[in-house]
Coordinates of C-alpha atoms and ligand atoms in Angstrom, one line a residue:
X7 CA 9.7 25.4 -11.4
X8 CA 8.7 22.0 -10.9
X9 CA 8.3 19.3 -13.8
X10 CA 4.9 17.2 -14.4
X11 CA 4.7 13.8 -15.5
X12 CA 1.2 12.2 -16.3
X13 CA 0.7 8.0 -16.2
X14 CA -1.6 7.4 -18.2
X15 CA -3.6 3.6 -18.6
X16 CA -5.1 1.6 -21.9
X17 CA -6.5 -1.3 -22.6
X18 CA -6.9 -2.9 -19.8
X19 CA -6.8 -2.0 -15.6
X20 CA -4.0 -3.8 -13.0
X21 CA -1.7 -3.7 -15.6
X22 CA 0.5 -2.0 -12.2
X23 CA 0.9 1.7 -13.7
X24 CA 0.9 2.4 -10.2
X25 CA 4.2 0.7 -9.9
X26 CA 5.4 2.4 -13.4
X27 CA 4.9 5.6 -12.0
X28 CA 6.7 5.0 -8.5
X29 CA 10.0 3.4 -10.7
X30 CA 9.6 6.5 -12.6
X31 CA 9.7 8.8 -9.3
X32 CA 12.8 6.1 -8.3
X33 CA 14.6 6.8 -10.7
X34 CA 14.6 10.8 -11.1
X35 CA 15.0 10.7 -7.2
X36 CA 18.0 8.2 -7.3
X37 CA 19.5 11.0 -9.5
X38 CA 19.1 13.8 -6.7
X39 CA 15.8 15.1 -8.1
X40 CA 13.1 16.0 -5.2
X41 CA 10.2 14.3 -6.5
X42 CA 6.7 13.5 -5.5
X43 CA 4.1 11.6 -6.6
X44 CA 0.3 12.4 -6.7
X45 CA -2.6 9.5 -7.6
X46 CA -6.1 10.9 -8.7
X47 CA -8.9 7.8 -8.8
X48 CA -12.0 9.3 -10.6
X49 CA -14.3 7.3 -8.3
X50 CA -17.0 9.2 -6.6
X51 CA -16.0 7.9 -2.6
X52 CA -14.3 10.8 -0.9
X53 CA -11.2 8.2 0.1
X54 CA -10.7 5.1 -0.1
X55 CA -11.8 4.3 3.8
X56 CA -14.8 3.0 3.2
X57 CA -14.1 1.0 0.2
X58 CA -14.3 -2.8 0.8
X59 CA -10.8 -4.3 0.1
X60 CA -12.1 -7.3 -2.1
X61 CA -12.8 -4.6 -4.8
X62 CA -9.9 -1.9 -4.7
X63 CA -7.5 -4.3 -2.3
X64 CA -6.1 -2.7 0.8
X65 CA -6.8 0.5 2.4
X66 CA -3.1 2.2 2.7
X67 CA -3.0 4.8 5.7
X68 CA -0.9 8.2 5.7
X69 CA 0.7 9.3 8.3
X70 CA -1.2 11.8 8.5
X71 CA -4.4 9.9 8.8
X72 CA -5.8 9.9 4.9
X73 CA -6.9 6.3 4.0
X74 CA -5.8 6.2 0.4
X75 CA -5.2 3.8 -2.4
X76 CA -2.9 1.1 -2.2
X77 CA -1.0 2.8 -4.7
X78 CA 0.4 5.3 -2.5
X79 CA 2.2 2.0 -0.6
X80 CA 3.9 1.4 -3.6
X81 CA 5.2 5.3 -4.0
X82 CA 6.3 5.5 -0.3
X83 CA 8.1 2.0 -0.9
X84 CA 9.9 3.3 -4.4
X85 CA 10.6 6.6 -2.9
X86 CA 11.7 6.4 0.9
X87 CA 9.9 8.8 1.7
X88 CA 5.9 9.7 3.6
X89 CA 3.3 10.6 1.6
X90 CA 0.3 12.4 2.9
X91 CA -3.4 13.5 2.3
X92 CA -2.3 15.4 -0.8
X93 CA -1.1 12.5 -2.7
X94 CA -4.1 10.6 -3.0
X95 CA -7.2 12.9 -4.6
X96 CA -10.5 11.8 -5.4
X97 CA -13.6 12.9 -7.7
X98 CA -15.8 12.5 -4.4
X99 CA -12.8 14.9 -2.8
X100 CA -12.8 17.5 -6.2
X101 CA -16.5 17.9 -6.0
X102 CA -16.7 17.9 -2.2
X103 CA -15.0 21.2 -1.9
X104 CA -16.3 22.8 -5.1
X105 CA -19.7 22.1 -3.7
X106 CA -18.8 23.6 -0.3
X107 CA -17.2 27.2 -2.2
X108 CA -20.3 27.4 -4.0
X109 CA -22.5 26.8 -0.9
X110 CA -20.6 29.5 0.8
X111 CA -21.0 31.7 -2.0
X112 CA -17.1 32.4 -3.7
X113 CA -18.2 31.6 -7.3
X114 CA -20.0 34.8 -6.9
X115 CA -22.7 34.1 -9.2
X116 CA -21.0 32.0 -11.7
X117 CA -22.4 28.6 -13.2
X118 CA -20.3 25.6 -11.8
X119 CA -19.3 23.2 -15.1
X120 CA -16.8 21.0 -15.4
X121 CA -14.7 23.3 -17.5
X122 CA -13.5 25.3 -16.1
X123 CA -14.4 24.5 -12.5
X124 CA -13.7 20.9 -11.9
X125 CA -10.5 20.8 -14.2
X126 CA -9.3 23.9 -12.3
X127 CA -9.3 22.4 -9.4
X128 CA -8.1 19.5 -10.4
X129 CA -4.6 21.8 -11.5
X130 CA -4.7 23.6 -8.4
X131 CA -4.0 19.8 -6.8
X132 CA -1.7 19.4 -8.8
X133 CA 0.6 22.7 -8.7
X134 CA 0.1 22.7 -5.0
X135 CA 2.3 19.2 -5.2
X136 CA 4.3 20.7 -8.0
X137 CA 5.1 24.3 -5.1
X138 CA 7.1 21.3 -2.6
X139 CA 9.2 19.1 -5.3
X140 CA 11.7 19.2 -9.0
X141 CA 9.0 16.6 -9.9
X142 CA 5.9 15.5 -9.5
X143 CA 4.6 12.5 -11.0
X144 CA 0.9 11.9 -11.7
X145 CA -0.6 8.7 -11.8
X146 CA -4.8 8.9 -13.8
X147 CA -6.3 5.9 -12.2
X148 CA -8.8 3.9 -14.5
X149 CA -8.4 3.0 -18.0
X150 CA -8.6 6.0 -21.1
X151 CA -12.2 6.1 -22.1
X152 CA -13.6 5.9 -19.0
X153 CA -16.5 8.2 -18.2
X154 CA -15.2 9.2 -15.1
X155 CA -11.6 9.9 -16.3
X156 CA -12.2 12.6 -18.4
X157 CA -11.9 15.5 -16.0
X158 CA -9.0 14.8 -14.8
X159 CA -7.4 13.9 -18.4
X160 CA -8.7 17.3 -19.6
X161 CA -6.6 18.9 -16.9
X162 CA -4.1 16.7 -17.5
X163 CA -4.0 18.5 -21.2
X164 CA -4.6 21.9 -20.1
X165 CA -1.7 22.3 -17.4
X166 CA 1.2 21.3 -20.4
X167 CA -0.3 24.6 -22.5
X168 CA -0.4 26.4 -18.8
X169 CA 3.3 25.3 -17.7
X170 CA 5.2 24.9 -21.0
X171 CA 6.0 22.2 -23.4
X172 CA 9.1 21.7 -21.6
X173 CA 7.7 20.9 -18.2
X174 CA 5.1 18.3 -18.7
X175 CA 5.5 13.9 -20.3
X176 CA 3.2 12.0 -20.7
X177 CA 3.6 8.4 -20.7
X178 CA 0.9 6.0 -21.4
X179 CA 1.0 2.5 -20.2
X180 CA -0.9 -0.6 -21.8
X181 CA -1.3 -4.3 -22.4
X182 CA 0.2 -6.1 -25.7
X183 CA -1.8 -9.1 -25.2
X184 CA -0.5 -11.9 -26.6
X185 CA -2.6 -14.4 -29.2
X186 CA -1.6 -18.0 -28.6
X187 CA -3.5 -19.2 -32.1
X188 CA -1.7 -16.9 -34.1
X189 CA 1.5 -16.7 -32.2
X190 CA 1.5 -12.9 -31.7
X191 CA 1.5 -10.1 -29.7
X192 CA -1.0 -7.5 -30.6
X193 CA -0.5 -4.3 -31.1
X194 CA -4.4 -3.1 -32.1
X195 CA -5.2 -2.5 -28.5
X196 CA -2.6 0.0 -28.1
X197 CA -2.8 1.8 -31.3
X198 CA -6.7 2.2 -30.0
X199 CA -5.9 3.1 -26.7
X200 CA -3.2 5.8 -28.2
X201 CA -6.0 7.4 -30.8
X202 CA -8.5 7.5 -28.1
X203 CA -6.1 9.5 -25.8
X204 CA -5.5 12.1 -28.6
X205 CA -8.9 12.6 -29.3
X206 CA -8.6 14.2 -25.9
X207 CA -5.8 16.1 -26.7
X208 CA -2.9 14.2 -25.4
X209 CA -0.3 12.9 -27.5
X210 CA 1.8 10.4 -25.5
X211 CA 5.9 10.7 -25.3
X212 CA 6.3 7.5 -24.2
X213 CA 4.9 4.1 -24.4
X214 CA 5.4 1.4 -21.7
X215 CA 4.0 -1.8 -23.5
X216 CA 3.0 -4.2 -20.7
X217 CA 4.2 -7.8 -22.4
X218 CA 5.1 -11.8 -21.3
X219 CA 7.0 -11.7 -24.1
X220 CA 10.1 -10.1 -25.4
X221 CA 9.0 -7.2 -27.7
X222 CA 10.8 -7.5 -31.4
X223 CA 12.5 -4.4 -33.2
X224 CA 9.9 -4.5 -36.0
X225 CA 6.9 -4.8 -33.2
X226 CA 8.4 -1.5 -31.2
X227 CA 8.6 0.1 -34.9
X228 CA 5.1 -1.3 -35.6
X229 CA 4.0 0.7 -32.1
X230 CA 5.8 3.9 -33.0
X231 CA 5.1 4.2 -36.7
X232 CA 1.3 3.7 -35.6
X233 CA 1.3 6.1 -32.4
X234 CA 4.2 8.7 -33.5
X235 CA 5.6 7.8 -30.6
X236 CA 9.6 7.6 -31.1
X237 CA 11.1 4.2 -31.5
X238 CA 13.6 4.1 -28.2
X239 CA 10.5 6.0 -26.4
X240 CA 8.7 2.5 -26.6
X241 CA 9.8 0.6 -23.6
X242 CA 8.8 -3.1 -22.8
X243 CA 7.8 -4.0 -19.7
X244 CA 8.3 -7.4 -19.6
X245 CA 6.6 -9.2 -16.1
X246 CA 9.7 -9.7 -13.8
X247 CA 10.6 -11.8 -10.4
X248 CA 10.3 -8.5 -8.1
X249 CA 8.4 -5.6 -8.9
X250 CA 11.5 -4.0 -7.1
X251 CA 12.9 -4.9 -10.8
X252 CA 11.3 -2.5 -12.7
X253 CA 12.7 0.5 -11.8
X254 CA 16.2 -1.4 -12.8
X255 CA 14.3 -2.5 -15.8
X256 CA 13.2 1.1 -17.0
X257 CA 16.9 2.1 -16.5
X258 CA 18.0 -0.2 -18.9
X259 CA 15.6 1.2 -21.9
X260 CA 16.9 4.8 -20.3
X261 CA 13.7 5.9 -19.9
X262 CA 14.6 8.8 -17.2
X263 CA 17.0 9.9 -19.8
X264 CA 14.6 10.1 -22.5
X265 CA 12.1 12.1 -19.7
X266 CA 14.9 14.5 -18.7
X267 CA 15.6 14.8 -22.2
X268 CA 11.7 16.2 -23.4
X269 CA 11.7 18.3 -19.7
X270 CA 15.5 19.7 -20.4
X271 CA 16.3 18.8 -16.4
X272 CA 20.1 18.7 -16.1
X273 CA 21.1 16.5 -13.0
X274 CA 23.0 14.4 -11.6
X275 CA 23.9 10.4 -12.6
X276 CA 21.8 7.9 -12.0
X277 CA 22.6 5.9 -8.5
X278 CA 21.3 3.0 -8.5
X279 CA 23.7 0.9 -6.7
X280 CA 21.9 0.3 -3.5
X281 CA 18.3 -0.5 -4.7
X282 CA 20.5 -2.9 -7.5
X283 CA 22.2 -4.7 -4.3
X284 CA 18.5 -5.0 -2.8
X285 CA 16.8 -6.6 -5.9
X286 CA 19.9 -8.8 -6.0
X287 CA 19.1 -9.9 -2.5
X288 CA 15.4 -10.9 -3.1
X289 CA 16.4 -12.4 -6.6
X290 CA 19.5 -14.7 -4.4
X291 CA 18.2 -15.6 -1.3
X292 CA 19.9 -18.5 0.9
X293 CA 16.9 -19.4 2.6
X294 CA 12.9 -19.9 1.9
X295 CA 10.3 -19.9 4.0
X296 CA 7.0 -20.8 4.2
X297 CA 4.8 -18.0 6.6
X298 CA 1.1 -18.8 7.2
X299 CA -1.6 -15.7 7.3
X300 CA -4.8 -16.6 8.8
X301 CA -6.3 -14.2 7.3
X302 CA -9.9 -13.3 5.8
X303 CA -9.2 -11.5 2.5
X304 CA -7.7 -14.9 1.2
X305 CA -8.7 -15.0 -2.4
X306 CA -7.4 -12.1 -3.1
X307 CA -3.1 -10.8 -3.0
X308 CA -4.1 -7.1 -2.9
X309 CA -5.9 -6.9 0.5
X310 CA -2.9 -7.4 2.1
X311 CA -0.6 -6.0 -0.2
X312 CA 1.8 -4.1 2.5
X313 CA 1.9 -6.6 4.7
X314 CA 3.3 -8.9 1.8
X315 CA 5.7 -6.2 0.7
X316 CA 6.8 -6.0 4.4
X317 CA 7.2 -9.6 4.9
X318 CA 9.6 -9.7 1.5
X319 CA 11.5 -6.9 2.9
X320 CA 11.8 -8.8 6.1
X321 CA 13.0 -12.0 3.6
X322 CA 15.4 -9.4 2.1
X323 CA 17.0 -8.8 5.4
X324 CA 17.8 -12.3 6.2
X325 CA 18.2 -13.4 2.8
X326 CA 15.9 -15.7 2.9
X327 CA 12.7 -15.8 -0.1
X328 CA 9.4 -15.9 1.9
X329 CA 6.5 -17.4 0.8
X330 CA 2.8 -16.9 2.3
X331 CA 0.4 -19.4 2.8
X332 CA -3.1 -18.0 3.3
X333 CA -5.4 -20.0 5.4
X334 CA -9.0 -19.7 5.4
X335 CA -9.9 -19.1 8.9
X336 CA -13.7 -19.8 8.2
X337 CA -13.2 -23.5 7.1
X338 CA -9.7 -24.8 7.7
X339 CA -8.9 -27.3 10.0
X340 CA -6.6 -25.3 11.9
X341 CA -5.0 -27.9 13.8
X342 CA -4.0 -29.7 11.4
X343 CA -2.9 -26.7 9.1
X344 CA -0.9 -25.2 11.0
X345 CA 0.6 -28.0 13.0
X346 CA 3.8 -27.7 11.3
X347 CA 3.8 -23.9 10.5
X348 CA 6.9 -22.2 10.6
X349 CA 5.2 -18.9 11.7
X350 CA 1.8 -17.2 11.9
X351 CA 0.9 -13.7 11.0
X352 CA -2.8 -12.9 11.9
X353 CA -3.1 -9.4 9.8
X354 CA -5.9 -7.0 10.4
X355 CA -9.7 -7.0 9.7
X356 CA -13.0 -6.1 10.6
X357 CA -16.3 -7.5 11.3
X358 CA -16.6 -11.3 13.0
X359 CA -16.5 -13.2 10.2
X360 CA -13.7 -16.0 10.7
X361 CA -13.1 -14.2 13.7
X362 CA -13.1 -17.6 15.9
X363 CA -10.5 -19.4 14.1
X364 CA -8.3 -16.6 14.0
X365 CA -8.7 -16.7 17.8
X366 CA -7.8 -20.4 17.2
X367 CA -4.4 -19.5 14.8
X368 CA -3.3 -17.6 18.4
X369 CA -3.7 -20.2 20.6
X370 CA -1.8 -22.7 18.2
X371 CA 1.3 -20.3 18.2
X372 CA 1.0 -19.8 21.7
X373 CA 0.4 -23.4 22.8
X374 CA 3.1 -24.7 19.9
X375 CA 5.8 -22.1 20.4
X376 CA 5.3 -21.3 17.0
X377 CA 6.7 -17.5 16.0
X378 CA 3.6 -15.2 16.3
X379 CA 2.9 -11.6 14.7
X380 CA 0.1 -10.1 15.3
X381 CA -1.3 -6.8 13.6
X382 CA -4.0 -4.8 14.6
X383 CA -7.1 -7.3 14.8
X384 CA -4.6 -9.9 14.9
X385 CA -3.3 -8.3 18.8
X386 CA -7.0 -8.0 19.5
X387 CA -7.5 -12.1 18.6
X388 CA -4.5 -12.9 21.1
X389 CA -5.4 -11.0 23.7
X390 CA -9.0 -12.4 23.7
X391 CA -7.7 -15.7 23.5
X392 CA -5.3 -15.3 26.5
X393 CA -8.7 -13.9 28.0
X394 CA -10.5 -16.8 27.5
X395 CA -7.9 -19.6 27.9
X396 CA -5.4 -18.4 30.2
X397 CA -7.0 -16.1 32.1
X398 CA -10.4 -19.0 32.1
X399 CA -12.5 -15.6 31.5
X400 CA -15.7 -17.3 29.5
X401 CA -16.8 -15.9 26.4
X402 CA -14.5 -13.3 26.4
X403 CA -14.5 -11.1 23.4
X404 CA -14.2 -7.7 21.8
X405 CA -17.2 -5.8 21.7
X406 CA -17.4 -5.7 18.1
X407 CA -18.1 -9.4 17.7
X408 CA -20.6 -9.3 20.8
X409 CA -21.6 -6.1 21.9
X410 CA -22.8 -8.2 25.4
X411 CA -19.9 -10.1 26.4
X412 CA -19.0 -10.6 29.9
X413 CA -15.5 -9.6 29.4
X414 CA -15.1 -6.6 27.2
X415 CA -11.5 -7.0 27.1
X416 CA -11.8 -5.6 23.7
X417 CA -13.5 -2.0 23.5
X418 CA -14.5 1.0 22.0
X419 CA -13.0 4.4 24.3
X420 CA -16.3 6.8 24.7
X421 CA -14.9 9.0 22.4
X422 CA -15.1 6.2 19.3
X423 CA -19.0 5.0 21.1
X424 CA -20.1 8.7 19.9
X425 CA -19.6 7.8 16.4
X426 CA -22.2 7.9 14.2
X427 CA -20.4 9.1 10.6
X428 CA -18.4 5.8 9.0
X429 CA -16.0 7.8 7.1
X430 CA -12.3 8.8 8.8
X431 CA -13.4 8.4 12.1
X432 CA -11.0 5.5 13.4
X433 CA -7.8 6.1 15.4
X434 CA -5.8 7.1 12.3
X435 CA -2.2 8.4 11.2
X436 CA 0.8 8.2 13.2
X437 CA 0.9 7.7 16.9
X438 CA 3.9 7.8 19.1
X439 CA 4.6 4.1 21.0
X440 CA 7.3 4.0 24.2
X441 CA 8.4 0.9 24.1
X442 CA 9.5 -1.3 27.5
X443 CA 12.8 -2.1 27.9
X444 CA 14.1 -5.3 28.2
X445 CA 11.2 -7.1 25.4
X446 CA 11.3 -8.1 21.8
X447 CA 10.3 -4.7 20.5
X448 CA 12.8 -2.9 22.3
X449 CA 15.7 -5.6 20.8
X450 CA 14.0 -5.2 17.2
X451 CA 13.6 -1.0 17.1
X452 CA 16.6 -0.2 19.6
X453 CA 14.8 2.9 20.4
X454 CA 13.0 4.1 23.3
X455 CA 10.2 5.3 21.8
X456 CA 8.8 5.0 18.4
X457 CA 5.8 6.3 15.6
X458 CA 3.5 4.2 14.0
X459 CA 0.7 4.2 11.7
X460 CA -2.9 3.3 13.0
X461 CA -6.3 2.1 11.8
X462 CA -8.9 0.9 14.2
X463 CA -11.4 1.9 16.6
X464 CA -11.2 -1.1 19.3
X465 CA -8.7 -0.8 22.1
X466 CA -7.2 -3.2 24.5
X467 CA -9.6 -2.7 28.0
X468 CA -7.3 -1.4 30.6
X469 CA -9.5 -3.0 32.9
X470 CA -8.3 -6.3 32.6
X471 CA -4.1 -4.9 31.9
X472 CA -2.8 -6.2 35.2
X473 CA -4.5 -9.4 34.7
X474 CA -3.1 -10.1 31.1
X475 CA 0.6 -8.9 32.9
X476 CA 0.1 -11.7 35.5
X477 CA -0.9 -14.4 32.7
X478 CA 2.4 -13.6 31.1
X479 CA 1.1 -11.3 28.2
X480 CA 3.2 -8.4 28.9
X481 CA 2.3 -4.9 27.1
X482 CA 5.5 -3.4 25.9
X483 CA 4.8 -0.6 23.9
X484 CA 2.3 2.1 25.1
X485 CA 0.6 5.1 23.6
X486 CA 1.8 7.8 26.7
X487 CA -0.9 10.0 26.5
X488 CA -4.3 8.2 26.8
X489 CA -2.1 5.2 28.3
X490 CA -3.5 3.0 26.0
X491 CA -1.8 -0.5 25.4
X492 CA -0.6 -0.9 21.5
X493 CA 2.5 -4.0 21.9
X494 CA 2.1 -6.9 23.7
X495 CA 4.2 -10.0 23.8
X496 CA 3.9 -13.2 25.5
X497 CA 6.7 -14.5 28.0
X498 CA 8.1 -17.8 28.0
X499 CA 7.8 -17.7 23.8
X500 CA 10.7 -17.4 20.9
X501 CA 8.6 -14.6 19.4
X502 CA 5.4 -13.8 20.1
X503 CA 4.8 -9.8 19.1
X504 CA 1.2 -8.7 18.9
X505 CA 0.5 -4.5 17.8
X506 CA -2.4 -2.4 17.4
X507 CA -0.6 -0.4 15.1
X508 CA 0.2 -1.3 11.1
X509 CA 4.1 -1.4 11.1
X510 CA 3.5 -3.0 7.4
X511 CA 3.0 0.7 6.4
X512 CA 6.6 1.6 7.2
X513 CA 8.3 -1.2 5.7
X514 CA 10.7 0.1 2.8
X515 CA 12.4 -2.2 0.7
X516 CA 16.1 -0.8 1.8
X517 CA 14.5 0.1 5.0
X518 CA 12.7 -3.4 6.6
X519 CA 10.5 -2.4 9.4
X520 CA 12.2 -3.8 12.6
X521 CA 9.5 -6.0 14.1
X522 CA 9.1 -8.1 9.8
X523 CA 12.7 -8.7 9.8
X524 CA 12.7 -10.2 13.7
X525 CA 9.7 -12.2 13.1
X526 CA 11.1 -13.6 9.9
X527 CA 14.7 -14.1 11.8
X528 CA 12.5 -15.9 14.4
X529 CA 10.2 -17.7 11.9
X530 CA 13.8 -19.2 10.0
X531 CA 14.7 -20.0 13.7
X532 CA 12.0 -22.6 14.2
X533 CA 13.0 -25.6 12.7
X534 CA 9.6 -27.0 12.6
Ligands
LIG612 N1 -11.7 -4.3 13.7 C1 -10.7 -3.9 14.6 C2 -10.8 -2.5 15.1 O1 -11.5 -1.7 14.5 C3 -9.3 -4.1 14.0 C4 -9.0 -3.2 12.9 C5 -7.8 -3.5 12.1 O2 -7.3 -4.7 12.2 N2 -7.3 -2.6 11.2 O3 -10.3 -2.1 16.2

């Protein structure tokens, strides 16, 4: 019978529970456990697909084709392993197919409430999970308190007095905010966030205390006397280098002790040897390196969150530390910018805003010879701009920037024109990619043919294919069955890689995704 365990927020959001909860999964899988991990976010949207990224940071896509929260990034990165649709649930998702069953008549006459309806179906998410895996963890998204929490909370509650005392922790994450006038780190937040949670019903086994600064024996016995919460069951979670620390950090306090200890799972030793190797390697690197992203989300870290994770597992790979410079595409002076850039990554995006001056960051790393990656919109900018500057096809562009253009060389397929409903209708999921031989890709993936993850709805116009070949920009990676062009690369360059796919959504930290370790190699090549 599989074994639940709930992560629980207070105090304050971002204080990365999502990244407590995939250590937590590390861990019990690094001692042979099968685990899972499930995220529910008690907002109303049905996924997170049409979410703008400013406000919840990236979209992450499944393999399977769910556009989720960019938590579940950080569960396949801890875990080595896919998620899918089922990991990520919604509210919008919960009601959508209550709604439906009661519209097709199966409540046979019943009323729908919240109790029992909504909270049973929140379980029945949650035991299907709980049918595949030893353990499943269960990340609450939001803060305790929140309106919109308390469904799933409740359930949260329920399935311990369903399952058994012996198959369900809760842990509880929050802030101890520190008071620079008195010196202090306060515990009042927590004690708060602790009561308010058992008013619902919960009483927390374990407390991660999110601190800058080291916790005190009489501060952890302050916590515990105040929440009942045993003193070694009050773990600080100090902020730290790599958040690929943390699991190492939990290990230390022996949290997954103390959770196999309250769910009575016998298993194997910890192994942690690898992933302790890994941290090492991002902790000691021989090189550094400075990678500019000409990008639009700059202001905010989170819209690009896996490409940043992929880029440091690219680092970690050639030992080097890499560093990302994000450049404002909309008001930089590109020239001058990136005149001495090591390497530019132009990441993915819709709508034309900045759009030109990423169009510009391509020609400079073509022009310059400077290393070149390309993702997604980022393919689409340099094939428009070998359009328009190589090929001396004016005003090229992709349709979505100007639905008039002269030279579509950027387009919708008639299947994606059709589309009238925003929500999960872009290519999505995995696709399969044969790759050329004889080309970068084929040197970085040594295989013949390859899966990737997608997320667009332009394509690269096989009208004008044989006249990109002849300008040099080669297409070495193809979708076989609607022959549709998702690598190309540019001849007569160190490294010039452009995709349609994301490949940052396969990056794992002891598994760096091919194409981020070659660019970096190529990047710590230039000695610009
Ligand atoms: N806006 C482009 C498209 O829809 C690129 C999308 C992306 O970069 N993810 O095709």
């Amino acid at each position: 019978m599989a074994k639940y365990i709930f992560v629980t927020g207070g105090v304050a959001s971002s204080l990365g529970k999502g990244i407590a909860a995939a250590s937590i999964g590390c861990l019990m899988k690094s001692r042979g456990l099968k685990v899972t991990l499930l995220k529910f976010d008690p907002y109303l949207n049905v996924d997170a697909g049409t979410m703008n990224p400013y406000q919840h940071g990236e979209v992450y896509v499944t393999g399977d084709g769910a556009e989720t929260d960019l938590d579940l990034g950080h569960y396949e990165r801890f875990l080595h392993a896919d998620m899918s649709r089922q990991n990520n649930v919604t509210t919008g998702q919960i009601y959508e197919s209550i709604i439906s069953a009661e519209r097709e008549g199966r409540y046979l006459g019943q009323t729908i409430q919240v109790i029992p309806h909504v909270t049973t179906e929140i379980k029945s998410r949650m035991t299907a999970l709980g049918a595949q895996a030893d353990i499943v963890v269960i990340e609450i998204g939001g803060t305790v308190g929140d309106i919109e929490g308390l469904p799933f909370l409740e359930a949260a509650r329920q399935l311990r007095l369903e399952v058994g005392k012996d198959n369900v922790v809760y842990v509880h994450v929050t802030l101890l905010p520190y008071v620079k006038a008195s010196e202090e780190l306060k515990t009042k937040p927590t004690q708060h966030s602790v009561n308010k949670l058992r008013e619902i019903g919960i009483d927390p086994d374990i407390i991660i205390a999110r601190t800058e600064r080291r916790l005190t024996e009489e501060l952890k016995a302050k916590i515990s006397l105040f929440t009942s919460v045993p003193r070694e069951a009050v773990i600080e979670a100090l902020d730290v280098e790599t958040i690929y620390e943390v699991p190492l950090l939990f290990a230390r306090q022996g949290v997954d002790e103390q959770i196999l200890m309250l769910l009575r799972s016998r298993c194997k030793q910890r192994d942690m040897d690898q992933w302790s190797r890994m941290v090492d390697a991002a902790k000691n690197p021989d090189h550094e390196l400075t990678i500019h992203v000409a990008g639009k989300y700059t202001e905010l870290k989170d819209a690009y969150k896996s490409i940043w994770e992929a880029l440091a597992h690219g680092g970690i790979a050639n030992r080097s530390k890499v560093r990302i410079q994000y450049i404002d595409t909309e008001n930089a002076d590109l020239e001058r910018e990136l005149a001495s850039a090591r390497a530019i990554l132009v990441p993915g995006g819709f709508g034309d805003r900045g759009i030109e001056g990423k169009i510009e960051a391509s020609r400079i790393a073509r022009l310059r010879k400077i290393p070149y990656f390309g993702i997604c919109l980022g393919m689409q900018t340099a094939t428009i701009e070998v359009a328009r500057n190589v090929l001396k096809l004016k005003g090229a562009n992709s349709t979505e920037f100007n639905a008039k253009t002269r030279y579509p060389v950027i387009d919708l397929l008639p299947e994606q024109r059709k589309v009238r409903q925003m929500g999960a209708t872009m290519r999505l999921g995995n696709y399969p990619c044969k790759i050329k031989r004889s080309s970068l890709a084929a040197e970085a993936y040594k295989a013949g043919q390859v899966l990737e993850r997608h997320r667009h709805r332009y394509e690269l116009n096989n009208r004008y294919r044989d006249d990109f070949e002849k300008a040099g920009l080669k297409i070495t990676g193809i979708y076989p069955k609607k022959n549709l062009a998702e690598i190309v690369e540019l001849k007569n360059h160190p490294w010039f890689v452009a995709v349609q796919f994301h490949p940052e959504l396969r990056s794992r930290p002891l598994e760096p995704h091919p194409l981020f370790r070659d660019f970096v190699k190529a990047a710590l090549a230039n000695k610009n």
